[in-house]
Short mmCIF file of C-alpha atoms and ligand atoms in Angstrom, two decimals:
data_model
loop_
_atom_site.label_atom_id
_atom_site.label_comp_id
_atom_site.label_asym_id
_atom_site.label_seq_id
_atom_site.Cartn_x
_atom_site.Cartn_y
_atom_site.Cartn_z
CA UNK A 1 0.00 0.00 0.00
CA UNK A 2 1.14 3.40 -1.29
CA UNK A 3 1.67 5.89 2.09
CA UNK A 4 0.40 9.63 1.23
CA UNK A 5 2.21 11.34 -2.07
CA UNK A 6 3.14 14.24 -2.76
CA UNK A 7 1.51 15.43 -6.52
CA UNK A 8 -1.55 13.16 -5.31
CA UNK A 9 -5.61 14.49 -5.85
CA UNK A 10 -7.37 14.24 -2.94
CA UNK A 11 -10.39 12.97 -4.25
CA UNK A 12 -11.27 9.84 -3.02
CA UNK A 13 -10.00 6.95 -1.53
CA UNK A 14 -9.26 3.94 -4.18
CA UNK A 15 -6.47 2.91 -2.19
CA UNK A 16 -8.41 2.14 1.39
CA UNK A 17 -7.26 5.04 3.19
CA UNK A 18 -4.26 6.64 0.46
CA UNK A 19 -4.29 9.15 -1.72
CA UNK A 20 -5.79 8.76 -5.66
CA UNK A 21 -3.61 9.95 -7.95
CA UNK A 22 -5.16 10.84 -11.63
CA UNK A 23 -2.47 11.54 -14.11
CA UNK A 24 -3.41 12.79 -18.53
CA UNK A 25 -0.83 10.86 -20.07
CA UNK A 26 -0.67 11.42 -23.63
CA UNK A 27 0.71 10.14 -26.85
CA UNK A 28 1.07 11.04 -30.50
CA UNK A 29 -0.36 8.36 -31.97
CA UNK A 30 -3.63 6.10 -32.18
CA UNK A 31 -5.02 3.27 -30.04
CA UNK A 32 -3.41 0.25 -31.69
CA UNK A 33 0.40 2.12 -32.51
CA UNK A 34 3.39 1.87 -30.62
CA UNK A 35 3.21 5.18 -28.33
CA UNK A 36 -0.51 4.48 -27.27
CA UNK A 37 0.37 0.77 -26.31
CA UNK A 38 3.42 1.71 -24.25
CA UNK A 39 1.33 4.10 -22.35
CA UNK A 40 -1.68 1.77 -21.77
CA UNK A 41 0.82 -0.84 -20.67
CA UNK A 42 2.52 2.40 -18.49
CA UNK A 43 -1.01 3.36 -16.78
CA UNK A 44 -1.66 -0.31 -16.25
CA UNK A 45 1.38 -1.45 -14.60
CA UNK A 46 1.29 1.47 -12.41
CA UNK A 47 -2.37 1.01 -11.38
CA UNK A 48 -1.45 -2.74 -10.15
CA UNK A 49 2.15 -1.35 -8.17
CA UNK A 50 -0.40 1.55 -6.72
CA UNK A 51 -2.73 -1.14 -5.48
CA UNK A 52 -5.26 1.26 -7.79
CA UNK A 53 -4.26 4.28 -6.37
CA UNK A 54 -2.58 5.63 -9.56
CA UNK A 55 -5.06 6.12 -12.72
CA UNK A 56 -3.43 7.47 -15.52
CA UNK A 57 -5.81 8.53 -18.37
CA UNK A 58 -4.08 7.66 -21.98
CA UNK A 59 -5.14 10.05 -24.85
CA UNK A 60 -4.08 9.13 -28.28
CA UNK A 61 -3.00 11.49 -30.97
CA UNK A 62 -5.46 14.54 -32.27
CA UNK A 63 -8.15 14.76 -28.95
CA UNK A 64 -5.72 17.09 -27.18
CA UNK A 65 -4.31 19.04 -30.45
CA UNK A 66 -1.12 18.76 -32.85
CA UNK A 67 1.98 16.79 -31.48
CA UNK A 68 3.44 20.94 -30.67
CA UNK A 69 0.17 21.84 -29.18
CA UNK A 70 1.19 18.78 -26.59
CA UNK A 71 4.27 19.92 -26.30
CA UNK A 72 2.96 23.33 -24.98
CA UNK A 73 0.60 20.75 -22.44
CA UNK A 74 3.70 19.22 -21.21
CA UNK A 75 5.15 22.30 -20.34
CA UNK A 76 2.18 23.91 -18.82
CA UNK A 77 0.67 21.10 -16.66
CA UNK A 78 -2.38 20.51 -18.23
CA UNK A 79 -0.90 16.66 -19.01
CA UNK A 80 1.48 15.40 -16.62
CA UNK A 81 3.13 12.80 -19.14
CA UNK A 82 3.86 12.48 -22.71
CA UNK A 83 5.32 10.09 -25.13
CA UNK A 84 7.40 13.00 -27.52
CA UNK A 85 9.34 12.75 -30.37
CA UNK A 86 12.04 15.06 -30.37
CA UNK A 87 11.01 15.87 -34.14
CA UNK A 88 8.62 18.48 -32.54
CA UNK A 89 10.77 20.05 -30.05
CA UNK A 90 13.42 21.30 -32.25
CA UNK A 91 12.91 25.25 -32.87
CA UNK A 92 13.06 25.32 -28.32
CA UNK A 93 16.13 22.40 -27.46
CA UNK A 94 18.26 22.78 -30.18
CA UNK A 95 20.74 19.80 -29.21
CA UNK A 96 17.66 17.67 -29.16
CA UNK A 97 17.90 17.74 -32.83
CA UNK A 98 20.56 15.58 -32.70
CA UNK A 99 18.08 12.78 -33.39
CA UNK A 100 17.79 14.34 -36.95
CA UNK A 101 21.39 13.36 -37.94
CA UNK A 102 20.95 10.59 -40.50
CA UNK A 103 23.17 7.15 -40.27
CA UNK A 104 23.99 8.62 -36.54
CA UNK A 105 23.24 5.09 -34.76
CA UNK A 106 23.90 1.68 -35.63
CA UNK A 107 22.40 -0.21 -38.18
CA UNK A 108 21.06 -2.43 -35.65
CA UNK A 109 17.68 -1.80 -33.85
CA UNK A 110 19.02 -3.67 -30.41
CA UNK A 111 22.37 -2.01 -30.19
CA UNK A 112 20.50 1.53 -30.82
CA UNK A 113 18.03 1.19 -27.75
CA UNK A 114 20.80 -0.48 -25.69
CA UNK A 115 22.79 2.91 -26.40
CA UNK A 116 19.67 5.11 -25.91
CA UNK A 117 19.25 2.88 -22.80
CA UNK A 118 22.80 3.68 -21.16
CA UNK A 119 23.40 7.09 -22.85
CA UNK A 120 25.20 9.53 -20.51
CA UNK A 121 24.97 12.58 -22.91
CA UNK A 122 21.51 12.07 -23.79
CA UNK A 123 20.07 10.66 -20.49
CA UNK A 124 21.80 12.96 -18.14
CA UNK A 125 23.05 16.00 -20.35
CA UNK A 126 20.55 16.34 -22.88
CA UNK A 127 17.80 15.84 -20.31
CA UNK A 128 18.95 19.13 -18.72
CA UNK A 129 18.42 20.88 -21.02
CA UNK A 130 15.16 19.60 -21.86
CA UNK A 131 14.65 20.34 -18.28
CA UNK A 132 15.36 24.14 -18.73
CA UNK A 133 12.15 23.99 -20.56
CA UNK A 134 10.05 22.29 -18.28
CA UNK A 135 10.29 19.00 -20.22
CA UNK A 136 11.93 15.73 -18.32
CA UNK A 137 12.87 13.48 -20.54
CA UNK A 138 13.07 9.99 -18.04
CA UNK A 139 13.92 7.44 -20.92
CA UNK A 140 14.31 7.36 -24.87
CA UNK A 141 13.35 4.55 -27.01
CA UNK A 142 13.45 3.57 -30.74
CA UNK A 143 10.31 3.34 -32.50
CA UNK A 144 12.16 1.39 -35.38
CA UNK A 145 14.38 2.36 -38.30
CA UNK A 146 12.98 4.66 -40.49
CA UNK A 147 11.79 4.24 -44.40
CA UNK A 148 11.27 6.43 -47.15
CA UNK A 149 8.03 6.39 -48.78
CA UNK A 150 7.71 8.51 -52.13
CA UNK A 151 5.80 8.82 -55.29
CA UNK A 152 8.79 8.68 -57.19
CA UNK A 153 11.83 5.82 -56.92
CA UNK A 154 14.55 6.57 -54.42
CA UNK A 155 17.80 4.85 -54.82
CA UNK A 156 19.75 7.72 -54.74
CA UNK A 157 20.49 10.73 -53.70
CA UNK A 158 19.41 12.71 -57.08
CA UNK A 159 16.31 11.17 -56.68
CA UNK A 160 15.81 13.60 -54.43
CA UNK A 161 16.17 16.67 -56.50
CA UNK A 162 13.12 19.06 -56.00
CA UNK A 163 10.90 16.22 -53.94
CA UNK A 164 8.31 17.55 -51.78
CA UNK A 165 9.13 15.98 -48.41
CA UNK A 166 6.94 15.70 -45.43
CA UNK A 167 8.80 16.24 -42.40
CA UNK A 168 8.22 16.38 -38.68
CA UNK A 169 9.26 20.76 -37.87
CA UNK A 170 12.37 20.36 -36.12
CA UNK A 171 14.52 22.73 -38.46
CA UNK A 172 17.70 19.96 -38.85
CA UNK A 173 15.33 17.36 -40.29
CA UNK A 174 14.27 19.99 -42.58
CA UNK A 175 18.50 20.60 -43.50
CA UNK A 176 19.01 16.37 -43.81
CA UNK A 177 16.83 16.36 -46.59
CA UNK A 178 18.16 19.50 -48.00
CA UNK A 179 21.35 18.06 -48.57
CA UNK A 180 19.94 15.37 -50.77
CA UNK A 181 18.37 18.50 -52.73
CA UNK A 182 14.62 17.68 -51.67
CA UNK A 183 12.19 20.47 -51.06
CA UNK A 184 11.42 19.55 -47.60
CA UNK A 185 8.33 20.97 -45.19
CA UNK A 186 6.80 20.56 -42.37
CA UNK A 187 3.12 19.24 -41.20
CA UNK A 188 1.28 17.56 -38.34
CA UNK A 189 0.94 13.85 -39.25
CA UNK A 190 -2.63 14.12 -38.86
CA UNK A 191 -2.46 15.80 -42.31
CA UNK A 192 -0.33 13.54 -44.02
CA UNK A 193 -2.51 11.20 -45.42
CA UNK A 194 -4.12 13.58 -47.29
CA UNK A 195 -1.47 15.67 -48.29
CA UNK A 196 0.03 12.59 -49.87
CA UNK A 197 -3.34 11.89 -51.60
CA UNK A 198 -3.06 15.28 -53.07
CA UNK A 199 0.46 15.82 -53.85
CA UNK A 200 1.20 18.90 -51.30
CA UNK A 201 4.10 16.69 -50.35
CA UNK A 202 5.60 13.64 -52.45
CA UNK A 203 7.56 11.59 -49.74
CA UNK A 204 7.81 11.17 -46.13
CA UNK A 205 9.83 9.06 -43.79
CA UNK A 206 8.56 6.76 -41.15
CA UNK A 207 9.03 3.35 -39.21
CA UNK A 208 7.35 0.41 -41.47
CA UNK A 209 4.90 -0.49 -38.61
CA UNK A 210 3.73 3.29 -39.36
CA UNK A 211 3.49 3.66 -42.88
CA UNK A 212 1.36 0.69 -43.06
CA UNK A 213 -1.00 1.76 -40.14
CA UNK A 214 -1.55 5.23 -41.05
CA UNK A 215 -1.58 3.75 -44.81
CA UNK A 216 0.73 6.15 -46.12
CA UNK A 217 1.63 3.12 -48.55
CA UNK A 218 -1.68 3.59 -50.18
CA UNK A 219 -1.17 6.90 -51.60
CA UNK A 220 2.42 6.25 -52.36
CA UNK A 221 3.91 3.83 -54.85
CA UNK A 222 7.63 2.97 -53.26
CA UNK A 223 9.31 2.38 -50.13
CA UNK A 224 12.83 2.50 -50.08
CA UNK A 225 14.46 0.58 -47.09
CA UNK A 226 16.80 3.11 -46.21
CA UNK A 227 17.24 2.52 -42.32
CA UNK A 228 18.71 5.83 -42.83
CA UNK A 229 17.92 7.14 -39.02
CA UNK A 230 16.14 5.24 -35.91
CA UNK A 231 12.45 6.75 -34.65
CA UNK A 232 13.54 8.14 -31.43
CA UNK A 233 10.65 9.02 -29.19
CA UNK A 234 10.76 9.65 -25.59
CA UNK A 235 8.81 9.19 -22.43
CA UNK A 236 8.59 12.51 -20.99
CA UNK A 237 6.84 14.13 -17.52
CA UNK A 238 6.78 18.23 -16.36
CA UNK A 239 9.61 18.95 -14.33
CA UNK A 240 7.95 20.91 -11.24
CA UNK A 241 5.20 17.87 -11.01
CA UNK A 242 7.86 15.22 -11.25
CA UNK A 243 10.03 16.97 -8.82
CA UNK A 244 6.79 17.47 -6.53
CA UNK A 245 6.23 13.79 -6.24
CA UNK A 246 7.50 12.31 -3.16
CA UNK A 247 10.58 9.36 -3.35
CA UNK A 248 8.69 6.72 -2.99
CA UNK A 249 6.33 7.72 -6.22
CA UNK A 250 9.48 8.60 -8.46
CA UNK A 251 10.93 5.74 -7.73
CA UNK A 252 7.76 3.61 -9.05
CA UNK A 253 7.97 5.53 -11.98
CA UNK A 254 11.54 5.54 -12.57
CA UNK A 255 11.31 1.59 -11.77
CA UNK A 256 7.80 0.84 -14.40
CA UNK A 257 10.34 3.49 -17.21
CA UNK A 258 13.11 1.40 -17.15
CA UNK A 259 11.60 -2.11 -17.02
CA UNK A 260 9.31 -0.25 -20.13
CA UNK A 261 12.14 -0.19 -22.14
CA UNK A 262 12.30 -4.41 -23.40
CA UNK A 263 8.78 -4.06 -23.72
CA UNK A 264 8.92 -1.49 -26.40
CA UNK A 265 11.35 -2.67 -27.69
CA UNK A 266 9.47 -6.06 -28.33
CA UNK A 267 6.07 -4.22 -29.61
CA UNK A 268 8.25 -2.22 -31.74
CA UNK A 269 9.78 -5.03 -33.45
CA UNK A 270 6.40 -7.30 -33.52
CA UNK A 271 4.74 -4.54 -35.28
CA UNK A 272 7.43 -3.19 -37.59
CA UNK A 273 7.68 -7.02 -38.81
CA UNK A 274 3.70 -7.69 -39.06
CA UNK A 275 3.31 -4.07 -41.22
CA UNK A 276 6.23 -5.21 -43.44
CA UNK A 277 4.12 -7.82 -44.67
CA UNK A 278 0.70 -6.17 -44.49
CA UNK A 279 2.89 -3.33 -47.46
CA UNK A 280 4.04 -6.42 -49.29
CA UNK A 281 0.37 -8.28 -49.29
CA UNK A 282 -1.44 -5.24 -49.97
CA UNK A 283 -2.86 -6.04 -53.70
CA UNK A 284 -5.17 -3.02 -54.15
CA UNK A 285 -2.60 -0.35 -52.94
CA UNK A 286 0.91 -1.86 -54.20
CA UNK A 287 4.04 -0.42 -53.23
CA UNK A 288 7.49 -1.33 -54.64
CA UNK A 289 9.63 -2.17 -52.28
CA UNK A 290 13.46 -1.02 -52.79
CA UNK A 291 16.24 -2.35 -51.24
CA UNK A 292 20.08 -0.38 -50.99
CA UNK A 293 22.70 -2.02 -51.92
CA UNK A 294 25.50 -0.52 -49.53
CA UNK A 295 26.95 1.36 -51.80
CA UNK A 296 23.89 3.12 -52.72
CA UNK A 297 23.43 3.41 -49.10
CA UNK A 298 26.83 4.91 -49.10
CA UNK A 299 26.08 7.64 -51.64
CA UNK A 300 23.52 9.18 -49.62
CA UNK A 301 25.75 8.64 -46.20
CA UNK A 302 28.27 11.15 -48.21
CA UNK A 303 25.84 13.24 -48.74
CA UNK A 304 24.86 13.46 -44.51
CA UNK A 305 27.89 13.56 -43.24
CA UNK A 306 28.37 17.28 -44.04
CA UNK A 307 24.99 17.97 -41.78
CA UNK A 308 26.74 17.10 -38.87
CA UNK A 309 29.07 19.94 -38.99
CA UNK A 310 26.56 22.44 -39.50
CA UNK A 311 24.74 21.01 -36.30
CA UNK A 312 28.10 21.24 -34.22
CA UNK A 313 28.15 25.31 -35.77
CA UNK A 314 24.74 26.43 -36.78
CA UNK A 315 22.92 24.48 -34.23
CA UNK A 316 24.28 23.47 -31.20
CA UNK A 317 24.70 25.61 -28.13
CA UNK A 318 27.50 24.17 -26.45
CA UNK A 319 29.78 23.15 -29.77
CA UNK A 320 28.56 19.72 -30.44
CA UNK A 321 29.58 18.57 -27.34
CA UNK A 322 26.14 16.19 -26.41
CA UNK A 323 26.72 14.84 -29.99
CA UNK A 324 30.35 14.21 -29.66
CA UNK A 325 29.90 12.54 -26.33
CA UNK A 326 27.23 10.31 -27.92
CA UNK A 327 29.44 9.76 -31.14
CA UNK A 328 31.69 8.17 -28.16
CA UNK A 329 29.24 6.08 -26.67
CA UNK A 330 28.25 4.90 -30.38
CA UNK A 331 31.93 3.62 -31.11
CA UNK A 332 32.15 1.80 -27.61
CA UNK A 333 28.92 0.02 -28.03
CA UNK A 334 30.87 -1.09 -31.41
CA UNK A 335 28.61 -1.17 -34.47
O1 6CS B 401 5.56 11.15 -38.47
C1 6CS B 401 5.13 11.54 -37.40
O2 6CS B 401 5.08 12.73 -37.14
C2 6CS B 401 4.63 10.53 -36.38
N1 6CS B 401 5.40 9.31 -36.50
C3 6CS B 401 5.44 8.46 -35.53
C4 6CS B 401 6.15 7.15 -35.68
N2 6CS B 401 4.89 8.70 -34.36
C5 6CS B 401 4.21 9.94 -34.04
C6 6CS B 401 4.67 11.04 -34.96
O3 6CS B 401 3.97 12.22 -34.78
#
C-alpha cells in the first residue's frame, strides 16, 4: 500500500485510506500504434504497483491538439506525461535535434536502444536541457528504423532533387533532406494522409509499422528501405510535477520506465515485422519495395555527413559537445 504522495488528488479513496492519484498521459499516436500501447501498458502497470491508487488517463493522438500543441501541455501542466518525439521540439532544445542526424546510430535496432538505454549525454546531459524547458525526458526509445516512402523511386540521392518531403518541424530534419536537394516541409501527421493523396508533399519518412497503419503506402507507390535514421521518441513528464512527487512515487515511476524499455522494444519489433508484410500483401494499394545495396546506401551517407558539422556550428549551443559525447558512446557500443 502506497503511504500519502506528494503530486496526489485528494479525491477519493481507491487505495483504502491513500491518496488517488489521476495523471493525462498522452501520446502522439492512435489506439493500436506503438506510443498508445506503451502508455496503456505504463497506466496499467502502475495502477497494479499503486494497489489502484494511480489512474493514468491515456489520450491518443489529435483529442488534445497537434503533437506541438502537446508539447505546450507538457510544459504547462495541463498533461502530466507524454510520449514525444524530439522531431517536434526542435525550434526550443536545439541539441535535441541531434536525433535528426541521419546514419547517426547503428544499423542495428538492439544495439541503438541499448545505447539510448545507457546514454550519458543524452540521459543525463541532454535531459537538462530539456529540463530548462520544463520537459523531463526519463527514458528514450526507438520506435524502429525509419523508411522512405515517395511517389517517385529513391535509390539515390538525385532522386531527391526538388521532392516535396513531409517532415516532422524540427529545423535539422528539414536541412538532412536539403542536402539530398529535396524540397522539404513541415506538417502535423494528422495531415499527411491527405497531403500525400493530393500531392502537397511527395515523400515522407517513417518506421514500417507506421506507414502501413496510417496507410501512407496507399497513396504512395515505393518504399525505399533506407534505415537511414532510428524513430527516437521519448517518455517525458513536467519537471515541477515530477520533482513534486514524493521518493517513494518517483521511484515507481523511474522503476515501471526502465523495465518499459524491453517491452517497447518487443512491440516495436512485432509490429514493424507484421506491417512489413501487411505493405508487401497489400494487392489493391501496391508499393514497390526497394532495397540499398551498400553502396547506394553509401552515396547518400556522403551526402549526410556534411549535416553534422553544420549542427556542431549552426545548431548546437554548447559546440557539439552532447553529440560528440554520444558519437563516443556509439563507437564503444561497437557497431
Ligand atoms: O511522423 C510523425 O510525425 C509521427 N510518426 C510516428 C512514428 N509517431 C508519431 C509522430 O507524430
Amino acid at each position: 500500500m502506497l503511504a500519502a504522495c506528494g503530486g496526489g488528488d485528494d479525491e477519493g479513496n481507491a487505495a483504502g485510506d491513500g491518496e488517488t492519484y489521476n495523471w493525462k498521459f498522452v501520446t502522439e499516436e492512435i489506439d493500436g500504434q506503438v506510443q498508445y500501447e506503451y502508455a496503456e501498458e505504463f497506466a496499467k502497470r502502475m495502477n497494479e504497483k499503486s494497489d489502484g491508487a494511480v489512474n493514468i488517463d491515456v489520450y491518443e493522438f489529435g483529442g488534445l491538439g497537434s503533437e506541438s500543441d502537446q508539447v505546450e501541455q507538457l510544459q504547462s501542466g495541463t498533461v502530466e506525461m507524454a510520449v514525444m518525439s524530439p522531431g517536434f521540439t526542435g525550434n526550443m532544445v536545439k541539441e535535441g535535434q541531434l536525433f535528426a542526424l541521419h546514419f547517426l546510430f547503428p544499423d542495428s535496432v538492439e544495439t541503438t536502444q541499448e545505447i539510448l538505454n545507457d546514454s550519458e549525454a543524452l540521459n543525463t546531459d541532454l535531459r537538462e536541457l530539456y529540463e530548462e524547458h520544463s520537459i523531463s525526458p526519463l527514458s528514450y526509445w526507438s520506435e524502429g528504423a525509419m523508411q522512405w516512402t515517395s511517389s517517385r523511386e529513391i535509390s539515390e540521392p538525385a532522386d531527391f532533387e526538388g521532392l516535396k518531403m513531409r517532415t516532422q518541424t524540427s529545423p535539422l530534419i528539414l536541412e538532412s533532406y536539403k542536402a539530398y536537394g529535396a524540397d522539404p516541409q513541415s506538417m502535423s501527421w494528422g495531415e499527411l494522409y491527405t497531403g500525400l493523396d493530393q500531392g502537397t508533399v511527395e515523400g515522407q519518412e517513417n518506421p514500417i509499422f507506421f506507414i502501413g497503419d496510417a496507410s501512407f503506402h496507399e497513396v504512395q507507390d515505393y518504399m525505399t528501405l533506407s534505415n537511414h535514421n532510428n524513430y527516437v521518441a521519448m517518455t517525458t513528464v513536467n519537471t515541477d510535477w515530477y520533482n513534486g512527487l514524493d521518493e517513494e512515487m518517483q521511484s515507481m515511476i523511474d522503476e515501471t520506465v526502465e523495465e518499459m524499455q524491453s517491452w517497447v522494444f518487443d512491440e516495436q519489433t512485432k509490429q514493424n515485422e507484421e506491417y512489413l508484410e501487411v505493405i508487401k500483401n497489400d494487392e489493391e494499394n501496391p508499393t514497390e519495395i526497394i532495397e540499398l545495396t551498400e553502396e547506394q546506401r553509401n552515396a547518400f551517407k556522403e551526402k549526410a555527413e556534411p549535416v553534422r558539422d553544420f549542427y556542431r556550428t549552426e545548431v548546437s549551443t554548447v559546440d557539439g559537445e552532447i553529440l560528440d559525447k554520444l558519437l563516443e558512446e556509439i563507437e564503444a557500443a561497437g557497431e
